[in-house]
Amino acid sequence: MDDDEAIVDVIKKILELKGYNVDTARSGQEAIQKTRAKYYNLALLDIKLPDMEGTYLLSRIHKDIPKMMKIMITGYASLENAVDSLNLGADAYLIKPVETEKLLRTVEEKLREQEEAESMNQEKVTEWIKSRIRKIESGVS
Amino acid sequence: MNNEKVDANAFNELLNASVFLGNVSTKVYGISDVNKIYGILEKEFSKIKSYNVCIFMLANKGLKLRIAAASKFYRKNQIFERLFNKSLEKLRIDVTKSSLCSQVVHEEKTLEADFTDLLREISLLPTGNEIIKTFNFQERKVILSPLYRHKRVLGILIIDAIDPTDQFVAVAKNFAQQISAAMEVAKQQSKYKKTIDKLRSLEEKYGASFEKAMDAIVLADAETGIIVDCNHAACKLVGRRKSEIVGQHQRILHPPEEIVGEFSKTFTHHLKENEGQILETKVITKDGEVRDVEIKANLLEIEGRKILQGIFRDVKEKKKMEKKLISERDLLQALMDNIPDTIYFKDTNSRFTRINLAQARMLGVKSPGEAVGKTDFDYFTLEHAKDAYIDEQNIIRTGKPIVNKVERIRRADGKFLWVTATKVPIKDSTGRTVGIVGISRDITETKQMQDELEKYSKHLEEIVEQKTTELRKAERLAAIGETAAMVGHDLRNPLQAIIGTLYLLREKIDSFPIESMEKKDIEKLFRRVDDEIKYMNKIISDLQDYAGLTKVNFIETDIGDVIKDALASITIPETIKVSVAVSKSLPRLMVDPTLMRRVLTNLILNAVQAIPDTGKIRIEAYNNGEEAIISVTDTGVGIPEENLPKIFQPLFTTKAKGQGFGLATCKKLINLQNGEIMVKSEVGKGSTFSIKIPLKR
């Protein structure tokens, strides 16, 4: 999600080349609508938007879909922005211009983290069921 | 009864005689010409028959008597001519031959005798007896009484009468005295007339006007004290007419307390020893008012007579003037002694004639009198004394004053003062400059304040100029910063697009079946684009660092770690040897580690770039009292001295490939952390950049 068409376009193409399904948004409003309509595993968000503060968009999306990975990309590096972004639920923070390899690496990392978190949850459920069964078995006897 | 009748007749006769003689004496008194007196006497005595009068006057040095006057009876009958057989003018009586005359003249007696006895004594002619018989002289008696002038017997008054009583003799004697007085006055007046005429002529000759003189002038006989003349001012002084003064004794001019004996004290004093001196006394007016006067008296010898000329001056006016003068003098003294300004009077040779207390303090003398006769050369520096002398001599020569001249002088205690001096000429009644009077005011404090003010205003101008320059610089920097921020941000987006596009391009080319050699060439081209992108990225970072970042996060930081981080982010060629020395005593610093890392990275990168082939970079950190010092030293090309002041300014660079924001950013980031950055460099030997960070916050 970026207001710069060239960036949106080239990053979409790169990610699609790597096999991801990509949707783009050109404004904060469009981004909110799209995330409500469809589940996305990950969002790349520009911090500077034409219609709202990038940090505001981030907090809105985080509230709606906490599980979605959110990577902030900004042209204006500042510690303040970075800290704010992370506090508001961002999972990563990148500074323009970001090298393509680094971008792809970060995307991959975040998706793996998400996957791991989900599998962790799955494992916990499995473990809980197992222990419950054990309790039931011992309790009946 | 008969006796009583006789007595009554005698009394009447006496009364008539007394009244008659009184009238005569009144008539002759005050007449200045003796001959006129004789004439009056003869005329008056011709009116009576009961007694005859004649006057014998001494002549020939007192040896002879001449007949000055004779009543009608004698003249008509030519008694004396017939007795002496001579004309009345030529007739002389030998005093020594007459015992009666001798007694009157020499013993000053008033005698009564038989007329016949007198006649026989003065004339031995045979005709005597005949005349006696003819005129019945044997029945008549004569009274001889001396006539005086100036206490000396001048002649004899002879009155003949038939059987005169004792009372008549007394009346006759008194009459003789009256006549004496009249003659005295007449004689003196006639003499004084000559004297006064002489005096007047002298006065006229010498241009003095006796009558018009402002001072009262009284001329009195030195021996008798009789006033012989006075002027109008004298009349005014004593409130009398001239006729009421002239002929009177000088004592009438003075009140009783001023009189001792016959004369006034001053009259006696002036005559005895104080001629020419001014004496104080008092005069009394006709109305009894007593006035203070000064008298100056001179003894004049005129026509053989001694005349005391007294010049009177009413001192009431003088005393008033004196009092006024004294009060003015006191005022002047009070002013001079109390005014903080120094006042001095000098003669034409620039010698002090009078100074005030302030000037005495200035000169360091105990009393103003000490400086009299001295000059500036005795008290001041030679230079000042010379200048002042030249100024004063100019004033004396030209009469032009000096007003408020600023001078620097040394006071007696050695302290230098600034004064404004005003000096004006003093002129006498003829307009000749006889000296100068000066007044100087201490303006040291004012002058110092003025100087300080001038200095301050000059300093202020400098400050304003400096601030203006700084402001312009700041404005310029702010404009640069704004532009930098904008450019930096706006370049990031296209750069991002280029990077992405380049990636896609690579991927695409990789998937094409192209010869391996060509692919290698293409890869080289890609790498060059990558490098340029990196370089562009650094420019943008520097620009943004410089423009932004006004907030600093102070964190306790280990500088050794920051140095390690900075070094880790840089690829340093193997030809350059890097050494790091961090003092163990260096405490953790309150800095923003991110900013510090950026600065150090920048400095180390610069050092690397400054070394052409091989060299060393040494990084040190230690504490120096209240500051921590972090320095980066290289053995590179060094910076020319003229460039040293400019290297921390933005847009200054000596590198072919440099945008000039690196060191400017470093300085800004260090300043934000309350530190300082400095450089020392020598061309051909290398440079040292030092950062000072305060230890305590």
PDB file of C-alpha atoms in Angstrom, chain B residues 279-520:
ATOM      1  CA  LEU B 279      41.021 109.986  61.223  1.00  0.00           C
ATOM      2  CA  GLU B 280      37.571 108.906  62.223  1.00  0.00           C
ATOM      3  CA  THR B 281      35.344 111.271  64.139  1.00  0.00           C
ATOM      4  CA  LYS B 282      31.827 112.579  64.313  1.00  0.00           C
ATOM      5  CA  VAL B 283      30.164 115.791  63.260  1.00  0.00           C
ATOM      6  CA  ILE B 284      26.974 117.279  64.564  1.00  0.00           C
ATOM      7  CA  THR B 285      24.399 119.024  62.424  1.00  0.00           C
ATOM      8  CA  LYS B 286      22.511 122.124  63.338  1.00  0.00           C
ATOM      9  CA  ASP B 287      19.591 119.871  64.264  1.00  0.00           C
ATOM     10  CA  GLY B 288      21.794 117.821  66.598  1.00  0.00           C
ATOM     11  CA  GLU B 289      22.172 114.754  64.394  1.00  0.00           C
ATOM     12  CA  VAL B 290      25.530 113.077  64.871  1.00  0.00           C
ATOM     13  CA  ARG B 291      27.218 111.686  61.760  1.00  0.00           C
ATOM     14  CA  ASP B 292      30.254 109.473  61.391  1.00  0.00           C
ATOM     15  CA  VAL B 293      32.913 111.011  59.228  1.00  0.00           C
ATOM     16  CA  GLU B 294      36.492 110.561  58.250  1.00  0.00           C
ATOM     17  CA  ILE B 295      38.686 113.624  58.200  1.00  0.00           C
ATOM     18  CA  LYS B 296      41.849 114.090  56.333  1.00  0.00           C
ATOM     19  CA  ALA B 297      43.601 117.305  57.201  1.00  0.00           C
ATOM     20  CA  ASN B 298      46.509 119.135  55.698  1.00  0.00           C
ATOM     21  CA  LEU B 299      48.305 122.085  57.151  1.00  0.00           C
ATOM     22  CA  LEU B 300      48.635 124.876  54.637  1.00  0.00           C
ATOM     23  CA  GLU B 301      50.898 127.876  54.977  1.00  0.00           C
ATOM     24  CA  ILE B 302      49.228 130.706  53.199  1.00  0.00           C
ATOM     25  CA  GLU B 303      50.313 134.280  53.430  1.00  0.00           C
ATOM     26  CA  GLY B 304      52.314 133.462  56.508  1.00  0.00           C
ATOM     27  CA  ARG B 305      49.321 131.910  58.252  1.00  0.00           C
ATOM     28  CA  LYS B 306      48.783 128.322  59.180  1.00  0.00           C
ATOM     29  CA  ILE B 307      45.483 127.006  57.934  1.00  0.00           C
ATOM     30  CA  LEU B 308      44.253 123.515  58.578  1.00  0.00           C
ATOM     31  CA  GLN B 309      42.321 122.199  55.632  1.00  0.00           C
ATOM     32  CA  GLY B 310      39.964 119.451  56.746  1.00  0.00           C
ATOM     33  CA  ILE B 311      38.371 117.195  54.185  1.00  0.00           C
ATOM     34  CA  PHE B 312      35.346 115.409  55.602  1.00  0.00           C
ATOM     35  CA  ARG B 313      33.776 112.307  54.212  1.00  0.00           C
ATOM     36  CA  ASP B 314      30.485 110.939  55.420  1.00  0.00           C
ATOM     37  CA  VAL B 315      31.312 107.329  56.254  1.00  0.00           C
ATOM     38  CA  LYS B 316      27.726 106.236  56.550  1.00  0.00           C
ATOM     39  CA  GLU B 317      27.719 105.440  52.830  1.00  0.00           C
ATOM     40  CA  LYS B 318      31.214 104.095  53.064  1.00  0.00           C
ATOM     41  CA  LYS B 319      30.299 101.893  56.008  1.00  0.00           C
ATOM     42  CA  LYS B 320      27.247 100.680  54.129  1.00  0.00           C
ATOM     43  CA  MET B 321      29.449  99.913  51.152  1.00  0.00           C
ATOM     44  CA  GLU B 322      31.989  98.247  53.384  1.00  0.00           C
ATOM     45  CA  LYS B 323      29.281  96.131  54.968  1.00  0.00           C
ATOM     46  CA  LYS B 324      27.968  95.184  51.556  1.00  0.00           C
ATOM     47  CA  LEU B 325      31.482  94.444  50.420  1.00  0.00           C
ATOM     48  CA  ILE B 326      32.106  92.272  53.466  1.00  0.00           C
ATOM     49  CA  SER B 327      28.874  90.392  52.932  1.00  0.00           C
ATOM     50  CA  GLU B 328      29.724  89.892  49.281  1.00  0.00           C
ATOM     51  CA  ARG B 329      33.198  88.777  50.200  1.00  0.00           C
ATOM     52  CA  ASP B 330      31.709  86.308  52.693  1.00  0.00           C
ATOM     53  CA  LEU B 331      29.318  85.035  50.072  1.00  0.00           C
ATOM     54  CA  LEU B 332      32.156  84.605  47.610  1.00  0.00           C
ATOM     55  CA  GLN B 333      34.235  82.843  50.242  1.00  0.00           C
ATOM     56  CA  ALA B 334      31.357  80.541  51.143  1.00  0.00           C
ATOM     57  CA  LEU B 335      30.820  79.793  47.483  1.00  0.00           C
ATOM     58  CA  MET B 336      34.500  79.186  46.883  1.00  0.00           C
ATOM     59  CA  ASP B 337      34.925  76.960  49.912  1.00  0.00           C
ATOM     60  CA  ASN B 338      31.852  74.850  49.347  1.00  0.00           C
ATOM     61  CA  ILE B 339      31.714  74.424  45.609  1.00  0.00           C
ATOM     62  CA  PRO B 340      33.208  71.080  44.520  1.00  0.00           C
ATOM     63  CA  ASP B 341      34.678  72.789  41.461  1.00  0.00           C
ATOM     64  CA  THR B 342      38.200  74.088  41.747  1.00  0.00           C
ATOM     65  CA  ILE B 343      38.578  77.875  41.498  1.00  0.00           C
ATOM     66  CA  TYR B 344      41.828  79.741  41.112  1.00  0.00           C
ATOM     67  CA  PHE B 345      42.959  83.270  40.445  1.00  0.00           C
ATOM     68  CA  LYS B 346      46.284  83.887  38.769  1.00  0.00           C
ATOM     69  CA  ASP B 347      48.345  86.937  37.923  1.00  0.00           C
ATOM     70  CA  THR B 348      49.705  87.675  34.476  1.00  0.00           C
ATOM     71  CA  ASN B 349      52.631  85.348  35.132  1.00  0.00           C
ATOM     72  CA  SER B 350      50.219  82.481  35.832  1.00  0.00           C
ATOM     73  CA  ARG B 351      51.080  82.566  39.535  1.00  0.00           C
ATOM     74  CA  PHE B 352      48.294  81.701  41.944  1.00  0.00           C
ATOM     75  CA  THR B 353      46.961  84.740  43.779  1.00  0.00           C
ATOM     76  CA  ARG B 354      44.016  83.034  45.394  1.00  0.00           C
ATOM     77  CA  ILE B 355      42.532  79.541  45.272  1.00  0.00           C
ATOM     78  CA  ASN B 356      39.596  77.807  46.887  1.00  0.00           C
ATOM     79  CA  LEU B 357      39.568  74.731  49.140  1.00  0.00           C
ATOM     80  CA  ALA B 358      38.809  72.364  46.274  1.00  0.00           C
ATOM     81  CA  GLN B 359      41.831  73.638  44.374  1.00  0.00           C
ATOM     82  CA  ALA B 360      43.944  73.314  47.539  1.00  0.00           C
ATOM     83  CA  ARG B 361      42.913  69.668  47.744  1.00  0.00           C
ATOM     84  CA  MET B 362      43.683  69.243  44.075  1.00  0.00           C
ATOM     85  CA  LEU B 363      47.146  70.682  44.548  1.00  0.00           C
ATOM     86  CA  GLY B 364      47.649  68.815  47.803  1.00  0.00           C
ATOM     87  CA  VAL B 365      48.349  71.915  49.903  1.00  0.00           C
ATOM     88  CA  LYS B 366      47.085  72.244  53.455  1.00  0.00           C
ATOM     89  CA  SER B 367      45.539  75.680  53.027  1.00  0.00           C
ATOM     90  CA  PRO B 368      44.735  77.838  50.020  1.00  0.00           C
ATOM     91  CA  GLY B 369      47.282  80.400  51.163  1.00  0.00           C
ATOM     92  CA  GLU B 370      50.163  77.962  50.627  1.00  0.00           C
ATOM     93  CA  ALA B 371      49.741  78.023  46.881  1.00  0.00           C
ATOM     94  CA  VAL B 372      49.895  81.804  46.526  1.00  0.00           C
ATOM     95  CA  GLY B 373      52.859  82.761  44.364  1.00  0.00           C
ATOM     96  CA  LYS B 374      53.297  79.218  43.054  1.00  0.00           C
ATOM     97  CA  THR B 375      52.432  77.996  39.567  1.00  0.00           C
ATOM     98  CA  ASP B 376      51.080  74.881  37.908  1.00  0.00           C
ATOM     99  CA  PHE B 377      54.675  73.792  37.370  1.00  0.00           C
ATOM    100  CA  ASP B 378      54.983  73.294  41.132  1.00  0.00           C
ATOM    101  CA  TYR B 379      52.105  70.840  41.253  1.00  0.00           C
ATOM    102  CA  PHE B 380      51.196  69.281  37.937  1.00  0.00           C
ATOM    103  CA  THR B 381      52.946  67.252  35.278  1.00  0.00           C
ATOM    104  CA  LEU B 382      55.267  69.266  33.084  1.00  0.00           C
ATOM    105  CA  GLU B 383      53.130  68.537  30.059  1.00  0.00           C
ATOM    106  CA  HIS B 384      49.908  69.799  31.633  1.00  0.00           C
ATOM    107  CA  ALA B 385      51.582  72.807  33.252  1.00  0.00           C
ATOM    108  CA  LYS B 386      53.058  73.802  29.887  1.00  0.00           C
ATOM    109  CA  ASP B 387      49.752  73.509  28.055  1.00  0.00           C
ATOM    110  CA  ALA B 388      47.917  75.434  30.762  1.00  0.00           C
ATOM    111  CA  TYR B 389      50.596  78.146  30.783  1.00  0.00           C
ATOM    112  CA  ILE B 390      50.350  78.585  27.010  1.00  0.00           C
ATOM    113  CA  ASP B 391      46.548  78.781  27.243  1.00  0.00           C
ATOM    114  CA  GLU B 392      46.679  81.349  30.043  1.00  0.00           C
ATOM    115  CA  GLN B 393      49.251  83.530  28.330  1.00  0.00           C
ATOM    116  CA  ASN B 394      47.040  83.476  25.231  1.00  0.00           C
ATOM    117  CA  ILE B 395      44.083  84.635  27.316  1.00  0.00           C
ATOM    118  CA  ILE B 396      46.137  87.434  28.831  1.00  0.00           C
ATOM    119  CA  ARG B 397      47.423  88.492  25.421  1.00  0.00           C
ATOM    120  CA  THR B 398      44.158  88.255  23.481  1.00  0.00           C
ATOM    121  CA  GLY B 399      41.564  88.674  26.241  1.00  0.00           C
ATOM    122  CA  LYS B 400      39.689  85.717  24.812  1.00  0.00           C
ATOM    123  CA  PRO B 401      38.446  83.224  27.394  1.00  0.00           C
ATOM    124  CA  ILE B 402      38.666  79.444  27.223  1.00  0.00           C
ATOM    125  CA  VAL B 403      35.382  77.712  27.928  1.00  0.00           C
ATOM    126  CA  ASN B 404      34.884  74.095  28.995  1.00  0.00           C
ATOM    127  CA  LYS B 405      38.139  72.732  27.672  1.00  0.00           C
ATOM    128  CA  VAL B 406      38.487  69.053  28.508  1.00  0.00           C
ATOM    129  CA  GLU B 407      41.823  68.392  30.195  1.00  0.00           C
ATOM    130  CA  ARG B 408      43.435  65.383  31.781  1.00  0.00           C
ATOM    131  CA  ILE B 409      45.308  66.318  34.927  1.00  0.00           C
ATOM    132  CA  ARG B 410      47.078  64.548  37.737  1.00  0.00           C
ATOM    133  CA  ARG B 411      45.817  65.318  41.210  1.00  0.00           C
ATOM    134  CA  ALA B 412      48.222  65.566  44.143  1.00  0.00           C
ATOM    135  CA  ASP B 413      47.386  61.991  45.215  1.00  0.00           C
ATOM    136  CA  GLY B 414      48.514  60.748  41.793  1.00  0.00           C
ATOM    137  CA  LYS B 415      45.069  59.996  40.487  1.00  0.00           C
ATOM    138  CA  PHE B 416      44.416  61.181  36.956  1.00  0.00           C
ATOM    139  CA  LEU B 417      41.255  63.158  36.461  1.00  0.00           C
ATOM    140  CA  TRP B 418      39.327  64.489  33.528  1.00  0.00           C
ATOM    141  CA  VAL B 419      38.171  68.063  34.008  1.00  0.00           C
ATOM    142  CA  THR B 420      36.508  70.786  31.993  1.00  0.00           C
ATOM    143  CA  ALA B 421      38.424  74.008  32.479  1.00  0.00           C
ATOM    144  CA  THR B 422      37.010  77.475  31.943  1.00  0.00           C
ATOM    145  CA  LYS B 423      39.420  80.404  32.179  1.00  0.00           C
ATOM    146  CA  VAL B 424      38.545  84.059  31.712  1.00  0.00           C
ATOM    147  CA  PRO B 425      40.659  87.225  31.891  1.00  0.00           C
ATOM    148  CA  ILE B 426      40.362  89.613  34.842  1.00  0.00           C
ATOM    149  CA  LYS B 427      40.486  93.252  33.776  1.00  0.00           C
ATOM    150  CA  ASP B 428      41.092  96.375  35.803  1.00  0.00           C
ATOM    151  CA  SER B 429      39.113  99.603  35.442  1.00  0.00           C
ATOM    152  CA  THR B 430      41.187 100.629  32.453  1.00  0.00           C
ATOM    153  CA  GLY B 431      40.432  97.375  30.645  1.00  0.00           C
ATOM    154  CA  ARG B 432      43.940  96.023  31.020  1.00  0.00           C
ATOM    155  CA  THR B 433      44.141  92.287  31.715  1.00  0.00           C
ATOM    156  CA  VAL B 434      45.669  91.835  35.158  1.00  0.00           C
ATOM    157  CA  GLY B 435      45.216  88.107  35.532  1.00  0.00           C
ATOM    158  CA  ILE B 436      42.860  85.225  34.973  1.00  0.00           C
ATOM    159  CA  VAL B 437      40.275  83.355  36.962  1.00  0.00           C
ATOM    160  CA  GLY B 438      39.718  79.688  36.259  1.00  0.00           C
ATOM    161  CA  ILE B 439      37.177  77.125  37.282  1.00  0.00           C
ATOM    162  CA  SER B 440      37.534  73.428  36.623  1.00  0.00           C
ATOM    163  CA  ARG B 441      34.983  70.688  37.053  1.00  0.00           C
ATOM    164  CA  ASP B 442      35.794  67.041  37.649  1.00  0.00           C
ATOM    165  CA  ILE B 443      34.092  65.042  34.901  1.00  0.00           C
ATOM    166  CA  THR B 444      36.078  61.835  35.379  1.00  0.00           C
ATOM    167  CA  GLU B 445      33.013  59.794  36.238  1.00  0.00           C
ATOM    168  CA  THR B 446      30.961  61.234  33.427  1.00  0.00           C
ATOM    169  CA  LYS B 447      33.840  60.757  31.046  1.00  0.00           C
ATOM    170  CA  GLN B 448      34.344  57.164  32.153  1.00  0.00           C
ATOM    171  CA  MET B 449      30.661  56.505  31.756  1.00  0.00           C
ATOM    172  CA  GLN B 450      30.750  58.106  28.371  1.00  0.00           C
ATOM    173  CA  ASP B 451      33.757  56.049  27.345  1.00  0.00           C
ATOM    174  CA  GLU B 452      32.127  52.930  28.635  1.00  0.00           C
ATOM    175  CA  LEU B 453      28.961  53.796  26.821  1.00  0.00           C
ATOM    176  CA  GLU B 454      30.932  54.344  23.652  1.00  0.00           C
ATOM    177  CA  LYS B 455      32.750  51.097  24.136  1.00  0.00           C
ATOM    178  CA  TYR B 456      29.511  49.355  24.910  1.00  0.00           C
ATOM    179  CA  SER B 457      27.747  50.816  21.912  1.00  0.00           C
ATOM    180  CA  LYS B 458      30.673  49.787  19.747  1.00  0.00           C
ATOM    181  CA  HIS B 459      30.543  46.330  21.292  1.00  0.00           C
ATOM    182  CA  LEU B 460      26.813  46.339  20.753  1.00  0.00           C
ATOM    183  CA  GLU B 461      27.352  47.101  17.099  1.00  0.00           C
ATOM    184  CA  GLU B 462      29.746  44.211  16.900  1.00  0.00           C
ATOM    185  CA  ILE B 463      27.262  41.945  18.621  1.00  0.00           C
ATOM    186  CA  VAL B 464      24.488  43.064  16.300  1.00  0.00           C
ATOM    187  CA  GLU B 465      26.702  42.493  13.317  1.00  0.00           C
ATOM    188  CA  GLN B 466      27.716  39.098  14.585  1.00  0.00           C
ATOM    189  CA  LYS B 467      24.132  38.173  15.376  1.00  0.00           C
ATOM    190  CA  THR B 468      23.012  39.380  11.983  1.00  0.00           C
ATOM    191  CA  THR B 469      25.669  37.251  10.358  1.00  0.00           C
ATOM    192  CA  GLU B 470      24.668  34.308  12.497  1.00  0.00           C
ATOM    193  CA  LEU B 471      21.038  34.896  11.733  1.00  0.00           C
ATOM    194  CA  ARG B 472      21.725  35.056   8.012  1.00  0.00           C
ATOM    195  CA  LYS B 473      23.755  31.909   8.318  1.00  0.00           C
ATOM    196  CA  ALA B 474      20.997  30.266  10.325  1.00  0.00           C
ATOM    197  CA  GLU B 475      18.444  31.372   7.765  1.00  0.00           C
ATOM    198  CA  ARG B 476      20.607  30.005   5.033  1.00  0.00           C
ATOM    199  CA  LEU B 477      21.084  26.777   6.949  1.00  0.00           C
ATOM    200  CA  ALA B 478      17.383  26.532   7.639  1.00  0.00           C
ATOM    201  CA  ALA B 479      16.640  27.038   3.953  1.00  0.00           C
ATOM    202  CA  ILE B 480      19.238  24.411   3.083  1.00  0.00           C
ATOM    203  CA  GLY B 481      17.753  22.109   5.700  1.00  0.00           C
ATOM    204  CA  GLU B 482      14.237  22.498   4.384  1.00  0.00           C
ATOM    205  CA  THR B 483      15.358  21.899   0.835  1.00  0.00           C
ATOM    206  CA  ALA B 484      17.425  18.944   1.946  1.00  0.00           C
ATOM    207  CA  ALA B 485      14.504  17.351   3.781  1.00  0.00           C
ATOM    208  CA  MET B 486      12.223  17.810   0.824  1.00  0.00           C
ATOM    209  CA  VAL B 487      14.734  16.583  -1.742  1.00  0.00           C
ATOM    210  CA  GLY B 488      15.713  13.651   0.466  1.00  0.00           C
ATOM    211  CA  HIS B 489      12.202  12.466   0.949  1.00  0.00           C
ATOM    212  CA  ASP B 490      11.093  12.956  -2.609  1.00  0.00           C
ATOM    213  CA  LEU B 491      14.129  11.085  -3.952  1.00  0.00           C
ATOM    214  CA  ARG B 492      13.440   8.014  -1.849  1.00  0.00           C
ATOM    215  CA  ASN B 493      10.316   7.034  -3.678  1.00  0.00           C
ATOM    216  CA  PRO B 494      11.794   7.002  -7.212  1.00  0.00           C
ATOM    217  CA  LEU B 495      14.860   5.310  -5.821  1.00  0.00           C
ATOM    218  CA  GLN B 496      12.664   2.628  -4.315  1.00  0.00           C
ATOM    219  CA  ALA B 497      10.985   2.175  -7.670  1.00  0.00           C
ATOM    220  CA  ILE B 498      14.365   1.993  -9.459  1.00  0.00           C
ATOM    221  CA  ILE B 499      15.628  -0.658  -7.030  1.00  0.00           C
ATOM    222  CA  GLY B 500      12.526  -2.760  -7.481  1.00  0.00           C
ATOM    223  CA  THR B 501      12.544  -2.352 -11.248  1.00  0.00           C
ATOM    224  CA  LEU B 502      16.209  -3.256 -11.410  1.00  0.00           C
ATOM    225  CA  TYR B 503      15.458  -6.434  -9.459  1.00  0.00           C
ATOM    226  CA  LEU B 504      12.720  -7.387 -11.860  1.00  0.00           C
ATOM    227  CA  LEU B 505      15.010  -6.622 -14.801  1.00  0.00           C
ATOM    228  CA  ARG B 506      17.665  -8.904 -13.413  1.00  0.00           C
ATOM    229  CA  GLU B 507      15.228 -11.686 -12.845  1.00  0.00           C
ATOM    230  CA  LYS B 508      13.994 -11.327 -16.403  1.00  0.00           C
ATOM    231  CA  ILE B 509      17.466 -11.285 -17.932  1.00  0.00           C
ATOM    232  CA  ASP B 510      18.407 -14.321 -15.844  1.00  0.00           C
ATOM    233  CA  SER B 511      15.547 -16.216 -17.323  1.00  0.00           C
ATOM    234  CA  PHE B 512      16.571 -15.328 -20.920  1.00  0.00           C
ATOM    235  CA  PRO B 513      18.833 -17.714 -22.845  1.00  0.00           C
ATOM    236  CA  ILE B 514      21.836 -15.377 -23.353  1.00  0.00           C
ATOM    237  CA  GLU B 515      25.490 -16.208 -23.793  1.00  0.00           C
ATOM    238  CA  SER B 516      27.347 -16.416 -20.530  1.00  0.00           C
ATOM    239  CA  MET B 517      29.875 -13.744 -21.552  1.00  0.00           C
ATOM    240  CA  GLU B 518      27.115 -11.273 -22.326  1.00  0.00           C
ATOM    241  CA  LYS B 519      25.426 -12.087 -19.063  1.00  0.00           C
ATOM    242  CA  LYS B 520      28.671 -11.250 -17.265  1.00  0.00           C
TER     243      LYS B 520
END
